[in-house]
Amino acid sequence: MTDTAVEAEVVDTTEPLLSVEDLHVSFHKGSQTVQAVAGITFTIPRGETLGLVGESGCGKSTTGRAIVQVERATSGRILFGDTELTALSRGDLRTLRTQVQMIFQDPISSLNPRRRVSDIVAEPLNIWKIGTKEERKESASAMLDQVGIDPYLLGGRRPREFSGGQCQRISIARALVLKPKLLVCDEIVSALDVSVQAQILNLLEDLKQQYNLTILFIAHDLAVVKNVSDRVAVMYLGRLCEIAPSDLLYEAPAHHYTAALLASAVEPDPETARSSAALLGEPPSPINPPSGCRFRTRCPRAEPRCAEEVPEMRQIAPGHQVACHFPIGA
Amino acid sequence: MSDRTLLEVEDLHVSFATSRGAVRAVQGVSLTLNQGKTLGIVGESGSGKTVLSRAIMGLLPRSSTTQTGSVRYNGTEILNAPNDDLRKLWSTHIAMVFQDPMTSLNPVQRIGNQITEPLKIHLKLSKGEAKETALSLLMQVGIPSPVERYQAYPAQLSGGMRQRVMIAIALACAPRLLMADEPTTGLDVTVQAQILDLLGQLQHDRDMAMILVTHDLGVVATRTDEIIVMYAGNVVERAPTNVLFKSMAMPYTEALLKSTPRLANPSHTRLTAIEGRPPDLLHPPAGCPFSPRCPYAQEKCHRERPPLVEAAPGHSYACWFPLTAARPQEVTV
Ligand SMILES: Nc1ncnc2c1ncn2[C@@H]1O[C@H](COP(=O)(O)OP(=O)(O)OP(=O)(O)O)[C@@H](O)[C@H]1O
Ligand SMILES: Nc1ncnc2c1ncn2[C@@H]1O[C@H](COP(=O)(O)OP(=O)(O)OP(=O)(O)O)[C@@H](O)[C@H]1O
Ligand code: SF4
Ligand code: SF4
Ligand SMILES: [Mg+2]
Ligand SMILES: [Mg+2]
């Protein structure tokens, strides 16, 4: 057996914590159907962070919301370990909710303004009746302390007395107080200044190690996603274009959309090539998406085949998957 | 391009009277901008970028603000000038693209009317001429099917399209100076690149000067001639763009750069966060405004405010203990 085969076997045995299989989520707008998520498949192994990037409206949040079961899948399967979430009754779902948590972009409005932050963080424990009252209080204090908010000095204050970055810390504490296994982060640093953003990203990296978290990290900022992710999935108009280990994706993108996104990104360095408008226009409407490859109306490489045939996701290197008939470098 | 000075700002102070006291949003800012050049203004939220831009335009309410210093456009003092004089400057000489296109466009007026209005008022164009010019502007800013969009309301357009309309309105009367306040914040990177390219192209075609305000060092790195870094209402560093990135002297500028995640770095690269948060503008600290968060702060920094001094031609900074140019590897992260 060659070394690569041994390696591949090792990778195969890492059992995923989350498996998403051919997920579809549609919304109805009058007589029209919005295919927000149109058949996506991916897995996240235990302890890994998967980044999810793509332009506004491509379906990132809907994917995240479907995983935490805030949105019901139209079809497809979502497996958490061996449990199929999409098939669970409301009652069984309830117990799983403690293990899957989501944090949102707007930290201030996602916290109840009338409650003290120590109560906000303890609230999930109260709902699930975990431990005694004393124990809950202690867990909440410990969690606040973990995210850098002094529970004794600041625990009695209300959200509006905190900055955006501090509110995001509080949201993280509330999400982690139940010791979930999977965390879905939806644009959690998008509204923050870079200096505060760096604090939160570092905190997330530390907590991931400490609690062995598995994370789906949704964001539109490519550099932010690269920084925290082990692998990155690129989404366009409800479908996945490419999945690859972070460094590889940025070094050798295979999908034309990934390459265009990277060319558009700005870097704080005058020596790097100026970002260029590699793509014209904006994504078409998900109500009436293009046939075949959904990216074909903006793709510089499109050929007639792209309009006729949907490109299937296929492996082009270990861990590197792409959905394109004519990938870059092939 | 000539070296003619278009805009000169000297020791500009702006404070807001609030029930809790005076908020000193801009504390002595000076800058100059030559015809056809681009100046970047960077700083984090609340550092005073928008207030500075609006003060230069003369758009701040007189009743609740105190504005002192000097703003000269083409040699004429315009700070606290009568509104009638300012109105003559707006559109035809200085125009602004605002931070939030949704709130600065009129939601109940068709796009077409919003572009033709300044053309009729300032350039005294007839209805037909104005419409023709507006359609050509919509085309120039890359709006597909301009004839249809001319009739649309702002809510019917995407964020990127609205920002293009804002740019079309700002450019309608061929201004000499464009103030662009976070023109791409909140837009996708693909659309951001389109808008920045568009601004650069239009600027080049028209020899127009531009002030590009942003919180993103990446946006200004390849698209400006000179950069001003603001912190808590103060200019803390100012330099030609290449000089700033090669030999930044002010610890805050370095901290800003080091906390920015970069595509060029491997994943999981530890970011250098700046602990704490900017000072309260109601009670600014006595010494250097960055001293409570600065990793290099010495005792003197907490006591005395460092003045902005020009240490090399065109390169000014406000710091008692600047980073020396001899540590470039630290600067490039
Ligand atoms: N509740 C809903 N009803 C109807 N359409 C919806 C609903 N939620 C989302 N959509 C549509 O589904 C598509 C995907 O939206 P989603 O919010 O998932 O995108 P996103 O990638 O998270 O975008 P952003 O980067 O702007 O947050 C969009 O076209 C959106 O308008
Ligand atoms: N009308 C006002 N009354 C009182 N304070 C104000 C007013 N407008 C602005 N400020 C204060 O002035 C300071 C500078 O605000 P400014 O909007 O210029 O910041 P900015 O650098 O543009 O930030 P951002 O990146 O968030 O747009 C802030 O502390 C703000 O709270
Ligand atoms: S399948 Fe065709 S249209 Fe789609 S990305 Fe590949 S080359 Fe472009
Ligand atoms: S003056 Fe002192 S505190 Fe301020 S930036 Fe310089 S070293 Fe830091
Ligand atoms: Mg979203
Ligand atoms: Mg602003």
PDB file of N, CA, C and O in Angstrom, chain B residues 182-205:
ATOM      1  N   GLU B 182     -17.169  55.652   2.849  1.00  0.00           N
ATOM      2  CA  GLU B 182     -17.429  54.206   2.885  1.00  0.00           C
ATOM      3  C   GLU B 182     -18.310  53.792   1.707  1.00  0.00           C
ATOM      4  O   GLU B 182     -19.366  53.179   1.899  1.00  0.00           O
ATOM      5  N   PRO B 183     -17.890  54.101   0.469  1.00  0.00           N
ATOM      6  CA  PRO B 183     -18.782  53.847  -0.659  1.00  0.00           C
ATOM      7  C   PRO B 183     -19.037  52.368  -0.909  1.00  0.00           C
ATOM      8  O   PRO B 183     -19.959  52.021  -1.624  1.00  0.00           O
ATOM      9  N   THR B 184     -18.242  51.478  -0.313  1.00  0.00           N
ATOM     10  CA  THR B 184     -18.426  50.049  -0.602  1.00  0.00           C
ATOM     11  C   THR B 184     -18.679  49.218   0.644  1.00  0.00           C
ATOM     12  O   THR B 184     -18.738  47.995   0.577  1.00  0.00           O
ATOM     13  N   THR B 185     -18.838  49.883   1.798  1.00  0.00           N
ATOM     14  CA  THR B 185     -19.064  49.124   3.021  1.00  0.00           C
ATOM     15  C   THR B 185     -20.406  48.401   2.950  1.00  0.00           C
ATOM     16  O   THR B 185     -21.407  48.978   2.559  1.00  0.00           O
ATOM     17  N   GLY B 186     -20.399  47.124   3.285  1.00  0.00           N
ATOM     18  CA  GLY B 186     -21.638  46.353   3.258  1.00  0.00           C
ATOM     19  C   GLY B 186     -21.903  45.715   1.909  1.00  0.00           C
ATOM     20  O   GLY B 186     -22.842  44.942   1.771  1.00  0.00           O
ATOM     21  N   LEU B 187     -21.077  46.021   0.920  1.00  0.00           N
ATOM     22  CA  LEU B 187     -21.275  45.396  -0.395  1.00  0.00           C
ATOM     23  C   LEU B 187     -20.378  44.160  -0.520  1.00  0.00           C
ATOM     24  O   LEU B 187     -19.354  44.054   0.147  1.00  0.00           O
ATOM     25  N   ASP B 188     -20.751  43.253  -1.400  1.00  0.00           N
ATOM     26  CA  ASP B 188     -19.915  42.082  -1.651  1.00  0.00           C
ATOM     27  C   ASP B 188     -18.575  42.491  -2.249  1.00  0.00           C
ATOM     28  O   ASP B 188     -18.489  43.503  -2.941  1.00  0.00           O
ATOM     29  N   VAL B 189     -17.537  41.673  -2.034  1.00  0.00           N
ATOM     30  CA  VAL B 189     -16.212  42.010  -2.575  1.00  0.00           C
ATOM     31  C   VAL B 189     -16.237  42.199  -4.085  1.00  0.00           C
ATOM     32  O   VAL B 189     -15.534  43.053  -4.615  1.00  0.00           O
ATOM     33  N   THR B 190     -17.045  41.410  -4.748  1.00  0.00           N
ATOM     34  CA  THR B 190     -17.103  41.520  -6.209  1.00  0.00           C
ATOM     35  C   THR B 190     -17.658  42.884  -6.616  1.00  0.00           C
ATOM     36  O   THR B 190     -17.113  43.544  -7.497  1.00  0.00           O
ATOM     37  N   VAL B 191     -18.714  43.300  -5.936  1.00  0.00           N
ATOM     38  CA  VAL B 191     -19.323  44.591  -6.242  1.00  0.00           C
ATOM     39  C   VAL B 191     -18.412  45.721  -5.755  1.00  0.00           C
ATOM     40  O   VAL B 191     -18.270  46.748  -6.415  1.00  0.00           O
ATOM     41  N   GLN B 192     -17.770  45.514  -4.613  1.00  0.00           N
ATOM     42  CA  GLN B 192     -16.819  46.508  -4.110  1.00  0.00           C
ATOM     43  C   GLN B 192     -15.740  46.789  -5.150  1.00  0.00           C
ATOM     44  O   GLN B 192     -15.418  47.946  -5.440  1.00  0.00           O
ATOM     45  N   ALA B 193     -15.188  45.725  -5.724  1.00  0.00           N
ATOM     46  CA  ALA B 193     -14.142  45.906  -6.730  1.00  0.00           C
ATOM     47  C   ALA B 193     -14.695  46.662  -7.937  1.00  0.00           C
ATOM     48  O   ALA B 193     -14.029  47.548  -8.491  1.00  0.00           O
ATOM     49  N   GLN B 194     -15.923  46.354  -8.325  1.00  0.00           N
ATOM     50  CA  GLN B 194     -16.542  47.065  -9.454  1.00  0.00           C
ATOM     51  C   GLN B 194     -16.686  48.558  -9.150  1.00  0.00           C
ATOM     52  O   GLN B 194     -16.351  49.405  -9.976  1.00  0.00           O
ATOM     53  N   ILE B 195     -17.178  48.879  -7.951  1.00  0.00           N
ATOM     54  CA  ILE B 195     -17.411  50.280  -7.586  1.00  0.00           C
ATOM     55  C   ILE B 195     -16.080  51.034  -7.476  1.00  0.00           C
ATOM     56  O   ILE B 195     -15.947  52.166  -7.940  1.00  0.00           O
ATOM     57  N   LEU B 196     -15.079  50.395  -6.860  1.00  0.00           N
ATOM     58  CA  LEU B 196     -13.783  51.067  -6.718  1.00  0.00           C
ATOM     59  C   LEU B 196     -13.138  51.286  -8.084  1.00  0.00           C
ATOM     60  O   LEU B 196     -12.554  52.343  -8.341  1.00  0.00           O
ATOM     61  N   ASP B 197     -13.252  50.311  -8.964  1.00  0.00           N
ATOM     62  CA  ASP B 197     -12.730  50.470 -10.329  1.00  0.00           C
ATOM     63  C   ASP B 197     -13.451  51.621 -11.028  1.00  0.00           C
ATOM     64  O   ASP B 197     -12.830  52.451 -11.696  1.00  0.00           O
ATOM     65  N   LEU B 198     -14.769  51.646 -10.861  1.00  0.00           N
ATOM     66  CA  LEU B 198     -15.580  52.686 -11.486  1.00  0.00           C
ATOM     67  C   LEU B 198     -15.149  54.068 -10.997  1.00  0.00           C
ATOM     68  O   LEU B 198     -14.927  54.983 -11.799  1.00  0.00           O
ATOM     69  N   LEU B 199     -14.991  54.213  -9.678  1.00  0.00           N
ATOM     70  CA  LEU B 199     -14.576  55.508  -9.126  1.00  0.00           C
ATOM     71  C   LEU B 199     -13.215  55.902  -9.680  1.00  0.00           C
ATOM     72  O   LEU B 199     -13.001  57.051 -10.072  1.00  0.00           O
ATOM     73  N   GLY B 200     -12.287  54.949  -9.711  1.00  0.00           N
ATOM     74  CA  GLY B 200     -10.951  55.230 -10.216  1.00  0.00           C
ATOM     75  C   GLY B 200     -10.989  55.665 -11.676  1.00  0.00           C
ATOM     76  O   GLY B 200     -10.309  56.617 -12.078  1.00  0.00           O
ATOM     77  N   GLN B 201     -11.795  54.982 -12.464  1.00  0.00           N
ATOM     78  CA  GLN B 201     -11.886  55.286 -13.891  1.00  0.00           C
ATOM     79  C   GLN B 201     -12.475  56.677 -14.112  1.00  0.00           C
ATOM     80  O   GLN B 201     -11.917  57.497 -14.843  1.00  0.00           O
ATOM     81  N   LEU B 202     -13.584  56.956 -13.437  1.00  0.00           N
ATOM     82  CA  LEU B 202     -14.249  58.251 -13.591  1.00  0.00           C
ATOM     83  C   LEU B 202     -13.336  59.383 -13.139  1.00  0.00           C
ATOM     84  O   LEU B 202     -13.268  60.446 -13.744  1.00  0.00           O
ATOM     85  N   GLN B 203     -12.613  59.105 -12.058  1.00  0.00           N
ATOM     86  CA  GLN B 203     -11.710  60.095 -11.519  1.00  0.00           C
ATOM     87  C   GLN B 203     -10.612  60.428 -12.528  1.00  0.00           C
ATOM     88  O   GLN B 203     -10.275  61.584 -12.751  1.00  0.00           O
ATOM     89  N   HIS B 204     -10.099  59.378 -13.136  1.00  0.00           N
ATOM     90  CA  HIS B 204      -9.050  59.548 -14.128  1.00  0.00           C
ATOM     91  C   HIS B 204      -9.571  60.314 -15.346  1.00  0.00           C
ATOM     92  O   HIS B 204      -8.950  61.271 -15.811  1.00  0.00           O
ATOM     93  N   ASP B 205     -10.747  59.919 -15.835  1.00  0.00           N
ATOM     94  CA  ASP B 205     -11.322  60.573 -17.013  1.00  0.00           C
ATOM     95  C   ASP B 205     -11.574  62.051 -16.772  1.00  0.00           C
ATOM     96  O   ASP B 205     -11.489  62.865 -17.677  1.00  0.00           O
TER      97      ASP B 205
END
